[in-house]
Amino acid sequence: ETGVTQTPRHLVMGMTNKKSLKCEQHLGHNAMYWYKQSAKKPLELMFVYNFKEQTENNSVPSRFSPECPNSSHLFLHLHTLQPEDSALYLCASSRWSSGGADEQFFGPGTRLTVL
Amino acid sequence: ILNVEQSPQSLHVQEGDSTNFTCSFPSSNFYALHWYRWETAKSPEALFVMTLNGDEKKKGRISATLNTKEGYSYLYIKGSQPEDSATYLCAFTIQGAQKLVFGQGTRLTINP
């Protein structure tokens, strides 16, 4: 696969489970992002990483824990989630050459259901 | 509070007709305006990124304009085709920030 890939595509978990979402980009980009889309709400930024360093945390609860081991991989570790965390989680990447004017390339998303 | 409004929320257009929709955003500290197309079961795909007041960009039958002084952008689709059916998202960033603030989108359906 090319572009931005995400695994798994679908995930069902209980509130006491621990799981991880994975994102990989094959575009040589240096910035990676996690977004959340809940039903009937706009896409909402969660985290931004530039050159493996976290530069934005949009007041995300600590039950979501991101990890960026290198510029190509981004993880979102999940633990003790709530049913209201059920949503589509999208990963994106960009070049990071002109900051907010760089177009972002999105993965297909992980549809998460918390029971 | 940074807020992006898109209108209409949904739109049905006959194949062959032209259409347009609006994105409104705060004009202060503006940096860039993005348009994305999101087809069902696919990833959002960038259409345009605009930064300058008066910018006009075109890609095939789709074009966009930008007015940063009054805080709006229009997206135009000429001669709609069924493959144009998608949700069109706009998002903006402010100076010194990488955070994209998205609108709720306009869901466009082209009727054959």
Short mmCIF file of C-alpha atoms in Angstrom, two decimals:
data_model
loop_
_atom_site.label_atom_id
_atom_site.label_comp_id
_atom_site.label_asym_id
_atom_site.label_seq_id
_atom_site.Cartn_x
_atom_site.Cartn_y
_atom_site.Cartn_z
CA GLU A 1 0.00 0.00 0.00
CA THR A 2 1.06 3.54 -0.59
CA GLY A 3 0.19 6.81 1.11
CA VAL A 4 -1.09 6.59 4.66
CA THR A 5 -2.23 3.26 6.09
CA GLN A 6 -4.04 2.54 9.32
CA THR A 7 -4.65 -0.68 11.21
CA PRO A 8 -6.96 -2.06 12.30
CA ARG A 9 -9.79 -0.67 10.19
CA HIS A 10 -12.38 -1.72 12.75
CA LEU A 11 -11.98 -2.28 16.49
CA VAL A 12 -14.44 -3.25 19.19
CA MET A 13 -13.18 -3.07 22.74
CA GLY A 14 -14.48 -3.17 26.27
CA MET A 15 -13.95 -0.34 28.71
CA THR A 16 -11.25 -2.26 30.59
CA ASN A 17 -9.29 -3.31 27.49
CA LYS A 18 -6.00 -1.88 26.28
CA LYS A 19 -5.54 -1.60 22.54
CA SER A 20 -3.43 0.36 20.07
CA LEU A 21 -4.12 1.98 16.73
CA LYS A 22 -1.31 2.10 14.21
CA CYS A 23 -0.61 4.55 11.41
CA GLU A 24 2.16 4.39 8.84
CA GLN A 25 2.98 6.87 6.11
CA HIS A 26 5.04 6.07 3.02
CA LEU A 27 5.32 9.67 1.78
CA GLY A 28 8.52 10.85 3.45
CA HIS A 29 6.59 13.39 5.54
CA ASN A 30 7.79 14.81 8.83
CA ALA A 31 4.49 15.73 10.46
CA MET A 32 1.81 13.30 11.63
CA TYR A 33 -1.61 13.88 13.16
CA TRP A 34 -4.40 12.07 14.98
CA TYR A 35 -7.98 13.22 14.40
CA LYS A 36 -11.26 12.06 15.86
CA GLN A 37 -14.63 12.21 14.17
CA SER A 38 -17.62 11.54 16.39
CA ALA A 39 -21.10 11.22 14.97
CA LYS A 40 -22.47 14.53 13.68
CA LYS A 41 -19.39 16.49 14.76
CA PRO A 42 -16.56 18.02 12.70
CA LEU A 43 -13.20 16.34 12.41
CA GLU A 44 -11.31 17.29 15.55
CA LEU A 45 -7.55 17.40 15.92
CA MET A 46 -6.16 15.36 18.82
CA PHE A 47 -2.36 15.39 18.49
CA VAL A 48 0.37 16.73 16.20
CA TYR A 49 3.90 15.36 15.90
CA ASN A 50 6.70 17.12 14.02
CA PHE A 51 9.96 15.24 13.52
CA LYS A 52 8.82 12.72 16.20
CA GLU A 53 8.15 15.43 18.80
CA GLN A 54 4.65 16.17 20.04
CA THR A 55 3.81 19.79 19.30
CA GLU A 56 0.05 19.86 19.89
CA ASN A 57 -2.20 18.13 22.39
CA ASN A 58 -5.72 19.40 21.94
CA SER A 59 -6.76 18.82 25.55
CA VAL A 60 -7.11 15.10 24.96
CA PRO A 61 -7.87 12.90 28.01
CA SER A 62 -4.93 10.82 29.24
CA ARG A 63 -6.73 7.56 28.39
CA PHE A 64 -5.47 8.34 24.87
CA SER A 65 -1.70 8.06 24.72
CA PRO A 66 0.11 8.78 21.44
CA GLU A 67 3.53 7.50 20.48
CA CYS A 68 5.70 8.48 17.51
CA PRO A 69 8.85 6.32 17.36
CA ASN A 70 9.92 7.76 14.00
CA SER A 71 8.59 10.09 11.32
CA SER A 72 6.84 7.24 9.48
CA HIS A 73 4.92 5.64 12.34
CA LEU A 74 2.34 6.91 14.76
CA PHE A 75 0.44 4.97 17.40
CA LEU A 76 -2.52 5.76 19.58
CA HIS A 77 -2.62 3.65 22.73
CA LEU A 78 -6.06 3.28 24.26
CA HIS A 79 -6.93 2.25 27.80
CA THR A 80 -10.02 2.43 30.00
CA LEU A 81 -12.02 4.14 27.28
CA GLN A 82 -15.64 5.21 27.62
CA PRO A 83 -18.52 4.44 25.26
CA GLU A 84 -18.52 8.11 24.19
CA ASP A 85 -15.02 7.56 22.78
CA SER A 86 -16.57 5.47 20.02
CA ALA A 87 -15.70 7.30 16.81
CA LEU A 88 -13.71 7.22 13.61
CA TYR A 89 -10.01 7.89 14.29
CA LEU A 90 -8.08 9.27 11.36
CA CYS A 91 -4.35 9.61 10.95
CA ALA A 92 -2.79 12.15 8.59
CA SER A 93 0.67 13.28 7.54
CA SER A 94 2.16 16.33 5.86
CA ARG A 95 5.54 17.61 4.74
CA TRP A 96 5.94 20.28 7.41
CA SER A 97 7.47 22.87 5.14
CA SER A 98 4.91 25.64 5.52
CA GLY A 99 3.19 24.54 8.69
CA GLY A 100 -0.53 25.15 8.52
CA ALA A 101 -0.48 25.60 4.72
CA ASP A 102 0.74 22.06 4.01
CA GLU A 103 -1.93 19.82 2.60
CA GLN A 104 -2.56 16.79 4.76
CA PHE A 105 -2.79 13.23 3.50
CA PHE A 106 -5.25 11.09 5.39
CA GLY A 107 -5.45 7.39 6.11
CA PRO A 108 -8.71 5.43 5.82
CA GLY A 109 -9.38 5.57 9.55
CA THR A 110 -10.12 3.11 12.32
CA ARG A 111 -13.77 2.75 13.32
CA LEU A 112 -13.67 2.24 17.10
CA THR A 113 -16.58 0.96 19.15
CA VAL A 114 -16.29 0.94 22.94
CA LEU A 115 -18.75 -1.32 24.70
CA ILE B 1 -13.35 30.16 19.97
CA LEU B 2 -12.28 29.22 16.45
CA ASN B 3 -15.31 28.10 14.49
CA VAL B 4 -15.82 27.13 10.87
CA GLU B 5 -19.31 27.17 9.39
CA GLN B 6 -20.20 25.42 6.18
CA SER B 7 -23.46 25.80 4.31
CA PRO B 8 -25.56 24.16 3.25
CA GLN B 9 -25.13 20.99 5.34
CA SER B 10 -26.42 18.90 2.47
CA LEU B 11 -27.26 19.45 -1.13
CA HIS B 12 -28.86 17.41 -3.93
CA VAL B 13 -27.98 18.48 -7.45
CA GLN B 14 -29.03 17.11 -10.82
CA GLU B 15 -26.26 15.67 -12.97
CA GLY B 16 -24.96 18.32 -15.33
CA ASP B 17 -25.96 21.26 -13.13
CA SER B 18 -23.41 23.53 -11.49
CA THR B 19 -23.37 24.20 -7.78
CA ASN B 20 -21.48 26.02 -5.08
CA PHE B 21 -21.22 26.09 -1.30
CA THR B 22 -19.72 28.27 1.37
CA CYS B 23 -17.18 28.11 4.14
CA SER B 24 -17.05 30.89 6.76
CA PHE B 25 -14.17 31.31 9.17
CA PRO B 26 -12.75 33.93 11.57
CA SER B 27 -10.76 36.49 9.57
CA SER B 28 -8.34 37.52 12.31
CA ASN B 29 -4.88 35.86 12.35
CA PHE B 30 -5.79 33.92 9.23
CA TYR B 31 -3.05 31.76 7.70
CA ALA B 32 -4.49 29.15 5.32
CA LEU B 33 -7.78 27.70 4.12
CA HIS B 34 -8.03 24.06 3.04
CA TRP B 35 -10.72 22.23 1.06
CA TYR B 36 -10.97 18.44 1.22
CA ARG B 37 -13.25 15.97 -0.54
CA TRP B 38 -14.32 12.90 1.44
CA GLU B 39 -16.01 10.12 -0.45
CA THR B 40 -17.82 7.41 1.49
CA ALA B 41 -15.51 4.59 2.64
CA LYS B 42 -12.44 6.48 1.44
CA SER B 43 -9.91 8.90 2.97
CA PRO B 44 -10.34 12.67 2.87
CA GLU B 45 -8.41 14.01 -0.12
CA ALA B 46 -7.00 17.53 -0.41
CA LEU B 47 -8.48 19.70 -3.15
CA PHE B 48 -6.97 23.12 -2.48
CA VAL B 49 -4.91 25.07 0.01
CA MET B 50 -5.21 28.84 -0.27
CA THR B 51 -3.41 31.51 1.67
CA LEU B 52 -3.82 34.87 -0.10
CA ASN B 53 -6.85 37.12 -0.16
CA GLY B 54 -8.39 36.93 -3.62
CA ASP B 55 -6.81 33.53 -4.36
CA GLU B 56 -8.66 31.47 -6.93
CA LYS B 57 -7.70 27.86 -7.56
CA LYS B 58 -9.01 25.37 -10.10
CA LYS B 59 -8.77 21.62 -10.56
CA GLY B 60 -10.75 20.36 -13.53
CA ARG B 61 -14.41 21.27 -12.98
CA ILE B 62 -13.86 22.33 -9.38
CA SER B 63 -12.68 25.78 -8.34
CA ALA B 64 -12.44 27.77 -5.13
CA THR B 65 -12.13 31.40 -4.13
CA LEU B 66 -10.92 33.01 -0.94
CA ASN B 67 -11.81 36.26 0.83
CA THR B 68 -9.71 36.58 3.96
CA LYS B 69 -10.92 40.07 4.87
CA GLU B 70 -14.52 38.97 5.30
CA GLY B 71 -13.72 35.37 6.21
CA TYR B 72 -15.30 33.19 3.54
CA SER B 73 -14.44 30.79 0.75
CA TYR B 74 -16.63 29.41 -2.00
CA LEU B 75 -16.27 26.04 -3.71
CA TYR B 76 -17.76 25.73 -7.19
CA ILE B 77 -18.46 22.59 -9.17
CA LYS B 78 -19.29 22.99 -12.85
CA GLY B 79 -21.35 20.38 -14.69
CA SER B 80 -21.76 18.02 -11.71
CA GLN B 81 -21.11 14.33 -12.28
CA PRO B 82 -22.14 11.38 -10.09
CA GLU B 83 -18.50 10.92 -9.03
CA ASP B 84 -18.63 14.38 -7.41
CA SER B 85 -20.92 12.94 -4.73
CA ALA B 86 -18.98 13.32 -1.48
CA THR B 87 -18.70 15.41 1.66
CA TYR B 88 -16.70 18.58 1.10
CA LEU B 89 -14.79 19.80 4.14
CA CYS B 90 -13.14 23.11 4.69
CA ALA B 91 -10.61 23.84 7.40
CA PHE B 92 -8.48 26.80 8.35
CA THR B 93 -5.35 27.53 10.32
CA ILE B 94 -4.23 30.65 12.11
CA GLN B 95 -0.81 32.27 12.13
CA GLY B 96 1.82 30.24 13.95
CA ALA B 97 -0.33 27.14 14.31
CA GLN B 98 -0.43 23.83 12.53
CA LYS B 99 -3.86 22.92 13.86
CA LEU B 100 -6.55 22.57 11.22
CA VAL B 101 -10.01 23.57 12.43
CA PHE B 102 -12.63 21.79 10.34
CA GLY B 103 -16.18 22.67 9.49
CA GLN B 104 -18.91 20.07 9.61
CA GLY B 105 -18.87 19.65 5.84
CA THR B 106 -21.34 19.92 2.98
CA ARG B 107 -22.70 16.57 1.83
CA LEU B 108 -23.24 16.70 -1.91
CA THR B 109 -25.34 14.13 -3.76
CA ILE B 110 -25.51 14.19 -7.55
CA ASN B 111 -28.69 12.68 -8.94
CA PRO B 112 -28.27 10.96 -12.32
#
